[in-house]
Short mmCIF file of C-alpha atoms in Angstrom, two decimals:
data_model
loop_
_atom_site.label_atom_id
_atom_site.label_comp_id
_atom_site.label_asym_id
_atom_site.label_seq_id
_atom_site.Cartn_x
_atom_site.Cartn_y
_atom_site.Cartn_z
CA MET A 406 -45.87 -39.20 37.23
CA VAL A 407 -43.88 -36.86 35.03
CA MET A 408 -44.55 -33.57 36.79
CA GLU A 409 -42.16 -32.66 39.63
CA TYR A 410 -42.85 -30.11 42.30
CA ASN A 411 -40.29 -27.81 43.89
CA PRO A 412 -40.32 -28.48 47.64
CA GLY A 413 -40.98 -25.42 49.80
CA ILE A 414 -43.14 -23.56 47.32
CA GLN A 415 -46.82 -24.17 47.83
CA LEU A 416 -49.02 -24.62 44.73
CA LEU A 417 -51.73 -22.06 44.57
CA ARG A 418 -55.05 -23.43 45.83
CA PRO A 419 -58.45 -23.22 43.98
CA LEU A 420 -60.69 -20.40 44.93
CA VAL A 421 -63.61 -22.24 46.41
CA ASP A 422 -66.89 -20.11 46.60
CA PHE A 423 -70.47 -20.69 46.96
CA ASP A 424 -70.92 -21.32 43.12
CA ASN A 425 -68.15 -23.87 42.69
CA GLN A 426 -68.10 -25.67 46.07
CA GLY A 427 -69.73 -28.75 44.59
CA TYR A 428 -67.12 -29.06 41.86
CA TRP A 429 -64.16 -29.01 44.23
CA ASP A 430 -65.87 -31.24 46.83
CA GLY A 431 -66.27 -33.68 43.93
CA ILE A 432 -62.61 -33.51 42.95
CA LYS A 433 -61.69 -34.08 46.55
CA GLN A 434 -63.67 -37.36 46.48
CA HIS A 435 -62.08 -38.33 43.16
CA LYS A 436 -65.17 -37.60 41.11
CA LEU A 437 -65.20 -35.26 38.11
CA ILE A 438 -68.60 -33.68 38.03
CA PHE A 439 -70.00 -30.93 35.88
CA GLN A 440 -72.83 -28.52 36.34
CA LYS A 441 -76.00 -29.10 34.38
CA CYS A 442 -79.00 -26.96 33.88
CA LYS A 443 -82.02 -28.88 35.03
CA TYR A 444 -84.26 -26.74 32.89
CA CYS A 445 -82.74 -26.77 29.48
CA GLY A 446 -80.01 -29.50 29.99
CA LEU A 447 -76.96 -27.33 29.15
CA LEU A 448 -73.69 -28.83 30.52
CA ILE A 449 -71.62 -25.95 31.97
CA HIS A 450 -67.94 -25.49 33.05
CA ARG A 451 -66.80 -23.37 34.90
CA PRO A 452 -69.65 -23.55 37.42
CA ARG A 453 -71.76 -20.44 37.71
CA PRO A 454 -74.89 -19.26 39.43
CA MET A 455 -77.15 -19.07 36.37
CA CYS A 456 -77.51 -20.98 33.03
CA PRO A 457 -76.27 -18.64 30.33
CA ARG A 458 -78.72 -20.25 27.79
CA CYS A 459 -82.02 -20.07 29.60
CA ASN A 460 -81.30 -18.12 32.85
CA SER A 461 -82.54 -20.87 35.03
CA MET A 462 -80.90 -21.11 38.46
CA ASP A 463 -81.97 -24.70 38.89
CA MET A 464 -78.76 -26.57 38.50
CA GLU A 465 -77.50 -30.09 39.28
CA TRP A 466 -74.13 -31.84 39.40
CA VAL A 467 -73.73 -34.75 36.97
CA PRO A 468 -70.82 -37.19 36.73
CA SER A 469 -68.41 -36.83 33.72
CA MET A 470 -67.59 -39.80 31.44
CA GLY A 471 -63.95 -38.83 32.43
CA LYS A 472 -62.75 -39.16 28.87
CA GLY A 473 -61.66 -36.58 26.33
CA THR A 474 -59.05 -35.40 23.89
CA VAL A 475 -56.34 -32.75 24.18
CA TYR A 476 -57.69 -29.59 22.57
CA SER A 477 -54.67 -27.49 23.05
CA TRP A 478 -51.47 -27.52 25.11
CA VAL A 479 -48.40 -25.45 26.25
CA ASN A 480 -45.03 -26.55 27.54
CA PHE A 481 -43.33 -24.46 30.15
CA VAL A 482 -39.58 -24.46 29.21
CA TYR A 483 -38.26 -21.21 30.70
CA ALA A 484 -38.42 -21.30 34.49
CA ASN A 485 -38.88 -17.57 34.91
CA ALA A 486 -42.10 -17.76 32.83
CA ALA A 487 -43.44 -20.73 34.76
CA TYR A 488 -44.93 -21.24 38.22
CA PRO A 489 -41.94 -21.55 40.58
CA GLY A 490 -43.59 -24.39 42.46
CA ILE A 491 -43.28 -26.71 39.46
CA LYS A 492 -40.09 -27.98 37.84
CA VAL A 493 -39.77 -27.13 34.12
CA PRO A 494 -40.54 -28.54 31.67
CA TYR A 495 -44.17 -29.23 32.43
CA LEU A 496 -47.36 -29.38 30.26
CA VAL A 497 -50.61 -27.55 30.80
CA VAL A 498 -53.44 -28.80 28.51
CA VAL A 499 -56.94 -27.78 27.65
CA VAL A 500 -58.97 -30.99 27.39
CA GLU A 501 -62.19 -31.29 25.49
CA MET A 502 -64.34 -33.76 27.36
CA LEU A 503 -66.55 -36.26 25.53
CA ASP A 504 -69.24 -34.78 27.75
CA GLY A 505 -68.94 -31.54 25.71
CA VAL A 506 -67.14 -29.13 28.08
CA ARG A 507 -63.41 -28.26 28.31
CA ILE A 508 -61.24 -28.04 31.35
CA VAL A 509 -57.64 -26.90 32.02
CA SER A 510 -55.34 -29.46 33.56
CA ASN A 511 -51.90 -31.17 33.61
CA MET A 512 -50.71 -34.40 31.91
CA TYR A 513 -50.06 -37.12 34.57
CA ASP A 514 -47.95 -39.45 32.37
CA VAL A 515 -47.07 -37.72 29.14
CA PRO A 516 -43.74 -35.98 28.84
CA PRO A 517 -43.65 -32.67 26.76
CA ASP A 518 -42.12 -34.10 23.57
CA GLU A 519 -45.02 -36.62 23.14
CA ILE A 520 -47.98 -34.31 23.48
CA TYR A 521 -50.22 -33.43 20.47
CA VAL A 522 -53.59 -31.97 19.80
CA GLY A 523 -56.13 -34.74 19.54
CA MET A 524 -54.39 -37.16 22.00
CA PRO A 525 -57.12 -39.35 23.65
CA VAL A 526 -56.89 -38.84 27.49
CA GLU A 527 -58.82 -39.79 30.61
CA VAL A 528 -59.03 -38.26 34.02
CA VAL A 529 -56.93 -39.28 37.10
CA PHE A 530 -56.80 -37.77 40.45
CA ASP A 531 -53.68 -36.46 41.99
CA ASP A 532 -53.59 -36.08 45.82
CA ILE A 533 -50.84 -33.53 46.03
CA ALA A 534 -51.39 -32.41 49.53
CA ASP A 535 -53.83 -33.00 52.41
CA ASP A 536 -55.92 -30.05 51.27
CA LEU A 537 -55.19 -30.23 47.49
CA THR A 538 -56.48 -32.79 44.91
CA LEU A 539 -56.33 -32.00 41.29
CA PRO A 540 -57.93 -33.65 38.29
CA LYS A 541 -55.16 -34.50 35.84
CA PHE A 542 -55.10 -36.61 32.61
CA LYS A 543 -53.29 -39.63 31.36
CA ARG A 544 -53.12 -41.17 27.89
CA ARG A 545 -56.15 -43.24 27.05
CA GLU A 546 -56.10 -46.40 24.77
CA VAL A 547 -58.64 -46.23 21.96
CA MET B 568 -76.23 -12.00 11.45
CA TYR B 569 -74.32 -15.13 12.46
CA ASP B 570 -70.68 -15.54 11.55
CA GLN B 571 -69.77 -18.93 10.19
CA TYR B 572 -67.74 -19.52 13.31
CA LEU B 573 -70.48 -19.49 15.82
CA ALA B 574 -70.29 -17.51 19.08
CA ARG B 575 -69.82 -14.41 17.01
CA ARG B 576 -73.10 -12.55 16.62
CA TYR B 577 -73.05 -8.88 15.80
CA ARG B 578 -76.22 -7.41 17.05
CA THR B 579 -76.72 -4.38 14.82
CA THR B 580 -80.35 -4.20 16.05
CA VAL B 581 -79.32 -2.96 19.46
CA ARG B 582 -76.78 -0.39 18.46
CA PRO B 583 -77.46 3.35 18.18
CA ARG B 584 -78.01 4.97 14.89
CA VAL B 585 -74.78 5.80 12.99
CA GLU B 586 -76.04 9.38 12.58
CA ASP B 587 -76.26 9.71 16.30
CA TYR B 588 -72.43 8.89 16.75
CA LYS B 589 -71.16 12.19 17.97
CA ILE B 590 -67.46 11.40 18.13
CA LYS B 591 -66.78 11.08 14.41
CA ASP B 592 -64.82 14.11 13.10
CA ASN B 593 -65.68 16.07 16.23
CA VAL B 594 -62.79 15.09 18.46
CA ALA B 595 -59.03 15.01 17.75
CA ILE B 596 -55.78 13.95 19.36
CA VAL B 597 -53.78 17.15 19.50
CA GLY B 598 -50.83 16.38 21.79
CA ILE B 599 -48.58 13.37 22.38
CA GLY B 600 -45.77 13.13 24.91
CA GLN B 601 -43.52 10.37 26.37
CA THR B 602 -40.55 9.59 28.51
CA GLU B 603 -37.52 7.56 27.36
CA PHE B 604 -38.14 3.84 27.22
CA SER B 605 -35.74 1.96 29.45
CA LYS B 606 -35.09 -1.09 31.59
CA ASP B 607 -34.79 0.98 34.74
CA SER B 608 -36.24 4.46 34.85
CA GLY B 609 -34.76 5.27 38.25
CA ARG B 610 -37.82 7.30 39.25
CA SER B 611 -41.53 6.93 40.24
CA GLU B 612 -44.32 6.09 37.92
CA CYS B 613 -45.99 9.27 39.04
CA GLN B 614 -43.08 11.31 37.93
CA MET B 615 -42.94 9.69 34.58
CA ALA B 616 -46.69 10.19 34.16
CA CYS B 617 -46.25 13.92 34.83
CA GLU B 618 -43.32 14.16 32.48
CA ALA B 619 -45.24 12.51 29.66
CA ILE B 620 -48.31 14.64 30.25
CA LYS B 621 -46.25 17.82 30.43
CA ALA B 622 -44.53 16.94 27.18
CA ALA B 623 -47.94 16.26 25.54
CA VAL B 624 -49.22 19.61 26.81
CA GLU B 625 -46.21 21.36 25.29
CA ASP B 626 -46.56 19.38 22.08
CA ALA B 627 -50.12 20.59 21.70
CA GLY B 628 -49.31 24.15 22.60
CA LEU B 629 -51.49 24.18 25.72
CA ASN B 630 -51.03 25.01 29.39
CA ILE B 631 -51.24 22.62 32.21
CA GLU B 632 -54.33 24.71 33.52
CA ASP B 633 -56.13 23.88 30.32
CA ILE B 634 -56.56 20.16 31.29
CA ASP B 635 -59.94 19.52 32.76
CA GLY B 636 -60.18 15.75 32.19
CA LEU B 637 -58.05 12.64 32.80
CA VAL B 638 -58.66 9.01 31.81
CA LYS B 639 -56.34 6.37 33.22
CA TYR B 640 -55.91 2.58 33.12
CA ALA B 641 -57.38 0.70 36.02
CA MET B 642 -54.03 -1.18 36.12
CA ASP B 643 -51.93 2.08 36.42
CA TYR B 644 -50.53 2.55 39.99
CA THR B 645 -50.74 6.30 39.70
CA ASP B 646 -54.02 8.14 40.29
CA GLU B 647 -55.78 11.38 39.51
CA MET B 648 -55.21 12.84 42.94
CA HIS B 649 -51.47 12.58 42.78
CA ILE B 650 -51.21 13.56 39.07
CA VAL B 651 -53.32 16.68 39.68
CA SER B 652 -51.33 17.62 42.66
CA ALA B 653 -47.99 17.04 41.20
CA LEU B 654 -48.70 18.89 37.93
CA GLY B 655 -50.60 21.72 39.66
CA ILE B 656 -53.78 21.21 37.68
CA PRO B 657 -56.26 23.48 39.54
CA ASP B 658 -59.20 21.13 39.25
CA LEU B 659 -60.61 18.31 37.14
CA ASN B 660 -64.27 18.05 36.05
CA TYR B 661 -64.01 14.72 34.29
CA PHE B 662 -62.00 11.61 35.29
CA GLY B 663 -62.33 7.92 35.06
CA GLU B 664 -60.53 4.66 34.35
CA CYS B 665 -60.65 1.81 31.93
CA GLY B 666 -60.30 -1.80 32.87
CA TRP B 667 -58.81 -5.06 31.43
CA GLY B 668 -55.14 -4.43 31.37
CA GLY B 669 -53.92 -3.41 27.79
CA GLY B 670 -57.56 -3.73 26.57
CA ALA B 671 -57.86 -0.24 28.19
CA SER B 672 -55.55 1.50 25.74
CA CYS B 673 -57.97 2.65 22.96
CA ALA B 674 -60.84 2.58 25.52
CA THR B 675 -59.27 5.56 27.23
CA ILE B 676 -59.56 7.38 24.01
CA LEU B 677 -63.24 6.39 23.62
CA HIS B 678 -64.02 7.62 27.08
CA ALA B 679 -62.08 10.90 26.62
CA ALA B 680 -63.75 11.48 23.26
CA THR B 681 -67.16 10.73 24.62
CA ALA B 682 -66.61 13.41 27.31
CA ILE B 683 -65.53 15.95 24.74
CA ALA B 684 -68.21 15.19 22.19
CA SER B 685 -70.90 15.39 24.90
CA GLY B 686 -69.62 18.74 26.35
CA ALA B 687 -68.48 17.33 29.62
CA ALA B 688 -64.76 18.25 29.21
CA ASN B 689 -62.51 20.43 26.94
CA TYR B 690 -59.06 18.93 27.10
CA VAL B 691 -58.78 15.33 28.33
CA VAL B 692 -55.49 13.50 28.99
CA CYS B 693 -55.05 9.78 28.56
CA TYR B 694 -51.93 8.27 29.87
CA ARG B 695 -50.05 5.11 31.04
CA ALA B 696 -47.00 5.09 33.25
CA MET B 697 -45.16 1.88 34.31
CA ASN B 698 -42.01 0.63 35.79
CA GLU B 699 -42.88 -2.77 34.30
CA ARG B 700 -39.27 -3.80 33.80
CA SER B 701 -37.62 -2.68 36.97
CA GLY B 702 -40.65 -3.40 39.11
CA ALA B 703 -43.18 -6.34 38.95
CA ARG B 704 -42.71 -7.86 35.52
CA TYR B 705 -46.02 -9.00 34.06
CA GLY B 706 -44.53 -12.12 32.36
CA ARG B 707 -43.48 -13.73 35.62
CA ALA B 708 -45.41 -15.69 38.19
CA PRO B 709 -44.20 -14.38 41.66
CA GLY B 710 -46.94 -12.03 42.74
CA VAL B 711 -49.81 -13.99 41.22
CA GLU B 712 -50.85 -14.89 44.74
CA GLN B 713 -52.13 -11.34 45.03
CA ILE B 714 -54.71 -11.85 42.20
CA MET B 715 -56.02 -15.04 43.81
CA ILE B 716 -59.01 -13.22 45.27
CA ALA B 717 -62.79 -13.69 44.98
CA PRO B 718 -63.61 -11.89 41.81
CA ASN B 719 -60.93 -13.78 40.03
CA ASP B 720 -62.31 -17.28 40.76
CA HIS B 721 -61.37 -18.37 37.18
CA TYR B 722 -57.68 -18.26 38.30
CA GLY B 723 -58.55 -21.07 40.68
CA TYR B 724 -58.92 -23.40 37.60
CA LEU B 725 -55.57 -22.34 36.12
CA MET B 726 -53.03 -21.49 38.74
CA PRO B 727 -52.96 -24.73 40.68
CA PHE B 728 -51.86 -26.33 37.38
CA GLY B 729 -49.11 -23.85 36.91
CA LEU B 730 -50.78 -21.91 34.12
CA ALA B 731 -49.64 -18.73 35.72
CA THR B 732 -48.19 -16.27 33.24
CA PRO B 733 -49.33 -14.21 30.17
CA PRO B 734 -47.02 -15.98 27.64
CA SER B 735 -48.54 -19.30 28.60
CA TRP B 736 -52.04 -17.96 28.47
CA VAL B 737 -51.48 -16.75 24.83
CA ALA B 738 -49.45 -19.84 23.98
CA MET B 739 -52.58 -21.99 24.61
CA PHE B 740 -54.43 -19.90 21.92
CA ALA B 741 -51.31 -20.17 19.61
CA THR B 742 -51.09 -23.94 19.75
CA ARG B 743 -54.73 -24.26 18.66
CA TYR B 744 -54.38 -21.48 16.06
CA MET B 745 -51.45 -23.18 14.44
CA TYR B 746 -53.16 -26.54 14.58
CA GLU B 747 -56.38 -25.44 13.04
CA PHE B 748 -54.98 -23.11 10.35
CA GLY B 749 -51.61 -24.61 9.69
CA ALA B 750 -49.75 -21.51 10.74
CA THR B 751 -46.03 -22.13 11.02
CA VAL B 752 -43.35 -20.96 13.47
CA GLU B 753 -41.62 -19.25 10.55
CA GLN B 754 -44.68 -17.25 9.76
CA LEU B 755 -44.82 -15.94 13.37
CA GLY B 756 -41.21 -15.29 13.10
CA TRP B 757 -41.68 -12.81 10.24
CA VAL B 758 -43.94 -10.82 12.41
CA SER B 759 -41.12 -10.46 14.96
CA VAL B 760 -38.48 -9.72 12.28
CA VAL B 761 -40.52 -6.94 10.63
CA CYS B 762 -41.30 -5.28 13.92
CA ARG B 763 -37.57 -5.33 14.74
CA GLU B 764 -36.89 -3.69 11.31
CA TYR B 765 -39.20 -0.86 12.25
CA ALA B 766 -37.58 -0.45 15.65
CA CYS B 767 -34.22 -0.11 13.93
CA MET B 768 -35.64 2.96 12.07
CA ASN B 769 -36.81 4.48 15.45
CA PRO B 770 -33.96 5.90 17.63
CA LYS B 771 -36.34 5.91 20.61
CA ALA B 772 -37.03 2.15 20.42
CA MET B 773 -35.43 -0.11 23.05
CA PHE B 774 -34.22 -2.39 20.24
CA TYR B 775 -32.92 0.51 18.07
CA GLY B 776 -29.70 -0.67 16.36
CA ARG B 777 -30.33 -4.38 17.16
CA PRO B 778 -31.68 -6.05 14.04
CA ILE B 779 -32.60 -9.73 14.01
CA THR B 780 -32.90 -12.26 11.17
CA LEU B 781 -35.47 -15.07 10.85
CA GLN B 782 -32.57 -17.41 11.92
CA ASP B 783 -32.09 -15.38 15.10
CA TYR B 784 -35.74 -15.66 15.80
CA MET B 785 -35.75 -19.59 15.28
CA GLU B 786 -32.72 -19.82 17.54
CA SER B 787 -34.09 -17.65 20.31
CA ARG B 788 -34.78 -19.66 23.50
CA MET B 789 -38.16 -21.31 24.00
CA ILE B 790 -40.14 -19.53 26.75
CA VAL B 791 -43.54 -21.35 26.78
CA GLU B 792 -43.75 -23.70 23.80
CA PRO B 793 -44.80 -22.81 21.07
CA LEU B 794 -43.72 -19.28 21.95
CA ARG B 795 -40.03 -18.22 21.83
CA LEU B 796 -38.25 -15.22 23.37
CA TYR B 797 -38.85 -13.17 20.18
CA ASP B 798 -42.50 -14.05 20.15
CA CYS B 799 -42.80 -12.00 23.38
CA CYS B 800 -42.94 -8.23 23.88
CA LEU B 801 -40.52 -6.14 25.77
CA ASP B 802 -40.73 -5.23 29.49
CA THR B 803 -40.37 -1.50 29.78
CA ASP B 804 -40.15 1.46 32.26
CA GLY B 805 -41.73 4.51 30.71
CA ALA B 806 -44.82 6.67 30.21
CA VAL B 807 -46.89 7.92 27.24
CA ALA B 808 -49.66 10.53 27.34
CA VAL B 809 -51.97 12.06 24.70
CA ILE B 810 -54.46 14.97 24.84
CA LEU B 811 -57.74 15.15 23.09
CA THR B 812 -60.00 18.05 22.40
CA SER B 813 -62.77 19.13 20.09
CA ALA B 814 -62.18 19.35 16.36
CA GLU B 815 -63.08 23.07 16.65
CA ARG B 816 -60.46 23.88 19.31
CA ALA B 817 -57.88 21.63 17.58
CA LYS B 818 -57.63 23.96 14.66
CA ALA B 819 -56.10 26.72 16.87
CA LEU B 820 -53.37 24.44 18.28
CA LYS B 821 -49.75 23.69 17.25
CA GLN B 822 -49.97 20.27 15.61
CA ARG B 823 -51.87 18.79 12.73
CA PRO B 824 -54.93 17.21 14.44
CA ALA B 825 -55.38 13.48 14.29
CA TYR B 826 -59.21 13.48 13.98
CA ILE B 827 -61.08 10.61 15.54
CA LEU B 828 -63.31 8.66 13.06
CA GLY B 829 -64.28 6.10 15.52
CA ALA B 830 -63.42 4.63 18.93
CA THR B 831 -65.01 1.41 20.12
CA GLN B 832 -64.84 -1.30 22.77
CA GLY B 833 -65.60 -5.02 22.59
CA ILE B 834 -66.42 -7.59 25.09
CA ALA B 835 -67.58 -11.10 24.07
CA THR B 836 -69.45 -13.78 25.99
CA GLN B 837 -67.82 -16.67 27.69
CA GLY B 838 -64.59 -14.65 28.12
CA GLU B 839 -61.91 -14.61 30.83
CA MET B 840 -58.89 -12.56 31.50
CA MET B 841 -56.55 -13.99 28.67
CA THR B 842 -57.83 -17.50 29.25
CA SER B 843 -61.13 -17.75 27.36
CA TYR B 844 -60.57 -21.44 26.52
CA TYR B 845 -64.26 -22.58 26.96
CA ARG B 846 -65.68 -20.92 23.80
CA PRO B 847 -66.62 -22.83 20.66
CA MET B 848 -63.36 -21.69 19.08
CA ILE B 849 -60.14 -20.31 20.75
CA SER B 850 -58.27 -19.73 17.50
CA ILE B 851 -60.17 -16.47 17.05
CA LEU B 852 -60.49 -13.25 19.01
CA PRO B 853 -64.20 -12.46 19.28
CA GLU B 854 -63.61 -9.28 21.31
CA SER B 855 -61.51 -7.85 18.54
CA TRP B 856 -64.06 -8.90 15.91
CA TYR B 857 -66.82 -7.04 17.88
CA ALA B 858 -64.69 -3.92 18.30
CA GLY B 859 -63.82 -4.00 14.58
CA GLN B 860 -67.39 -4.61 13.39
CA GLU B 861 -68.44 -1.59 15.40
CA LEU B 862 -65.61 0.53 14.21
CA TRP B 863 -66.45 -0.21 10.54
CA ARG B 864 -70.11 0.47 11.28
CA VAL B 865 -69.68 3.86 12.94
CA THR B 866 -66.94 5.12 10.56
CA GLY B 867 -68.52 3.77 7.35
CA LEU B 868 -65.22 2.57 6.29
CA SER B 869 -63.55 -0.80 5.70
CA PRO B 870 -60.12 -2.35 6.10
CA LYS B 871 -59.44 -1.40 2.52
CA ASP B 872 -59.50 2.30 3.49
CA VAL B 873 -56.74 1.94 6.17
CA ASP B 874 -53.23 3.10 5.32
CA VAL B 875 -51.43 2.02 8.43
CA ALA B 876 -52.11 -0.02 11.55
CA GLN B 877 -50.78 -0.47 15.11
CA LEU B 878 -52.01 -3.79 16.22
CA TYR B 879 -51.48 -4.69 19.86
CA ASP B 880 -48.64 -7.10 19.82
CA ALA B 881 -47.94 -8.48 23.33
CA PHE B 882 -47.06 -11.75 21.48
CA THR B 883 -46.54 -12.37 17.71
CA PRO B 884 -49.65 -14.62 17.06
CA LEU B 885 -51.87 -11.80 17.98
CA ILE B 886 -50.94 -9.79 14.84
CA PRO B 887 -52.07 -12.41 12.34
CA MET B 888 -55.24 -13.14 14.54
CA GLN B 889 -56.08 -9.28 14.49
CA LEU B 890 -55.41 -9.11 10.75
CA GLU B 891 -58.28 -11.68 10.46
CA GLU B 892 -60.53 -10.13 13.05
CA TYR B 893 -60.32 -6.59 11.65
CA GLY B 894 -60.81 -7.96 8.14
CA PHE B 895 -57.48 -7.48 6.46
CA CYS B 896 -57.60 -11.06 5.50
CA GLY B 897 -59.79 -14.03 5.83
CA VAL B 898 -60.16 -16.29 9.01
CA GLY B 899 -57.12 -18.54 9.25
CA GLU B 900 -55.12 -16.49 6.66
CA GLY B 901 -53.31 -14.14 8.87
CA ALA B 902 -50.13 -16.07 9.39
CA ALA B 903 -49.59 -16.78 5.70
CA PHE B 904 -50.32 -12.99 5.23
CA CYS B 905 -47.30 -12.27 7.33
CA GLU B 906 -45.04 -14.71 5.67
CA GLY B 907 -41.91 -13.03 4.19
CA GLY B 908 -43.10 -9.80 5.90
CA ASP B 909 -43.63 -7.72 2.75
CA ARG B 910 -47.38 -7.19 3.31
CA ILE B 911 -46.87 -5.57 6.63
CA ARG B 912 -43.66 -3.65 5.69
CA LEU B 913 -43.70 0.01 4.27
CA GLY B 914 -45.12 -0.25 0.78
CA GLY B 915 -47.11 -3.39 1.64
CA GLU B 916 -50.82 -3.90 1.93
CA ILE B 917 -51.06 -2.78 5.50
CA PRO B 918 -47.79 -1.64 7.27
CA CYS B 919 -48.15 -2.72 10.83
CA ASN B 920 -46.57 -1.51 14.03
CA THR B 921 -44.29 1.08 12.43
CA SER B 922 -42.49 2.19 15.56
CA GLY B 923 -41.52 -1.42 16.36
CA GLY B 924 -44.54 -2.04 18.53
CA HIS B 925 -44.52 -3.86 21.79
CA LEU B 926 -42.26 -6.42 20.32
CA SER B 927 -39.41 -4.05 19.63
CA GLU B 928 -40.12 -0.41 20.54
CA ALA B 929 -41.41 -0.59 24.08
CA TYR B 930 -44.33 -2.11 26.11
CA ILE B 931 -46.38 0.78 27.42
CA HIS B 932 -49.57 -1.24 27.44
CA GLY B 933 -50.84 0.12 24.09
CA MET B 934 -50.27 3.81 24.74
CA ASN B 935 -47.12 3.93 22.64
CA LEU B 936 -49.09 2.36 19.77
CA ILE B 937 -51.59 5.21 20.00
CA ALA B 938 -48.74 7.72 19.97
CA GLU B 939 -47.35 6.15 16.77
CA ALA B 940 -50.80 6.17 15.12
CA VAL B 941 -50.96 9.87 15.69
CA ARG B 942 -47.43 10.37 14.33
CA GLN B 943 -48.42 8.53 11.14
CA ILE B 944 -51.32 11.07 10.74
CA ARG B 945 -48.91 14.08 11.33
CA GLY B 946 -46.25 12.58 8.98
CA THR B 947 -43.67 12.41 11.59
CA SER B 948 -43.17 8.64 12.04
CA THR B 949 -39.64 7.25 11.68
CA ALA B 950 -41.22 4.78 9.26
CA GLN B 951 -43.63 7.13 7.65
CA VAL B 952 -46.31 5.67 5.40
CA GLU B 953 -46.47 8.11 2.52
CA ASP B 954 -49.52 10.35 2.65
CA ALA B 955 -51.09 8.18 5.36
CA GLU B 956 -54.66 9.40 5.79
CA ILE B 957 -56.42 6.64 7.83
CA SER B 958 -54.59 5.18 10.69
CA LEU B 959 -55.86 2.19 12.96
CA VAL B 960 -54.71 1.31 16.43
CA THR B 961 -56.03 -1.55 18.59
CA GLY B 962 -56.08 -2.41 22.26
CA GLY B 963 -54.98 -5.47 24.26
CA LEU B 964 -56.01 -9.02 23.22
CA GLY B 965 -57.70 -11.98 24.85
CA VAL B 966 -59.33 -9.45 27.18
CA PRO B 967 -62.19 -6.95 26.62
CA THR B 968 -60.56 -4.82 23.95
CA SER B 969 -60.84 -1.53 22.16
CA ALA B 970 -59.83 0.18 18.82
CA VAL B 971 -59.47 3.64 17.36
CA LEU B 972 -59.43 4.83 13.77
CA LEU B 973 -57.81 8.24 13.09
CA ARG B 974 -57.83 10.47 10.04
CA ARG B 975 -55.74 13.32 8.80
#
């Protein structure tokens, strides 16, 4: 666990709505799931009410393989440009999942000076508070 | 036609005929006005807006009563009602606002020009007023709670992870851009150095008299890696206003008109407010490409015809990326284009951000770039491009954007 939180400052919570309830419910149960169009098969993230390819509204939740690679990253160094609830330095990454979609997340076990584009990673779940579980990523052996 | 980098499809088939584009040559920017640029204005945004509008009216040789239209930024905290009351404008027949932060800058010009070309208004003001340094600073996270509301559900996938500030949102694009195209920190540094050189020629710039070297840039503190302090724009208190009217009326006014060749907006699919990370590529700016394609289409011109450009520079990587998207160089070549700085200096292939831009003059959300684009047409810039005839200015990046092409 390389990220440290500043006590007393709440992390912002996800905005759960009708369209993404399933996704965040899955995260709460330590399951990474993505939305899939039942009609044309397109895998979609972030969740939305309609398939942008075929305009079907017939969607299902499918489990992710949980593995991917780091597509891009940033390292928060200057505290005034970071979220005050998290101690700098900390990483935020965009992960390209082997499933074919990307998600924004944090690295669970990788310090900022070791990160690189293309790093193989896999999902872990961080129960930060009673009402907050986030999907994060750790280094993956290949 | 499909671009080699998918997700960029320019649908000429759905666009109006070029001969029906009524804005070209029929509308001009005839007045520009601004306050001083500072860290602490000591007065309200409404007052600064009024000062800038009054200065623009005087610059044009008009009277306050002549104004019958007003276009504002959705993000501006002032509004038509207060501006009209404070300035004593008797009535307005046309008003509206443009969204998406700095992406609104050139969009206000498009909306004003549309009103004029269609006969809905005679003299339309576009303005931006902000106490962005002494008030809430955009580059910082406190206050982001306020935007965690239903229409912004995408923030729910970013904010809990601490991805909470504009420099970090752009840094994510920058990391990938540098990775894919081999762009270097030094190449981005040259953008910063050249903008500072221009600011040192502009007595009204916040960084006037404070030159930097590439070494200074390299040693500036890291903000959100890979972006350093000098990769980031200023925070500014100030206001800028411009006035548009028809080409016909412009002839009778005080200044040399800056005729509008084209004004366009661009929005691209799978986008988010500065965090469009789910597209096939994130090392490109599809919105800018769309706005550019449309600009070249309606004007019949190409990047080769442009004498000077004001490219929206909230952060340094956005200049090379726009040089690519507007066609001044090939995809992935922008950073190398900026190396050494000569191509974007006076006398170079395309002098960029000649007032110092957001990086070194002031950050008035794109409006100060529009004023500089007009000064280049008038021949009154502090870094004047000799005989500049065609002047480009662009709107905010990573958001739905906009662009304007002016001519003498």
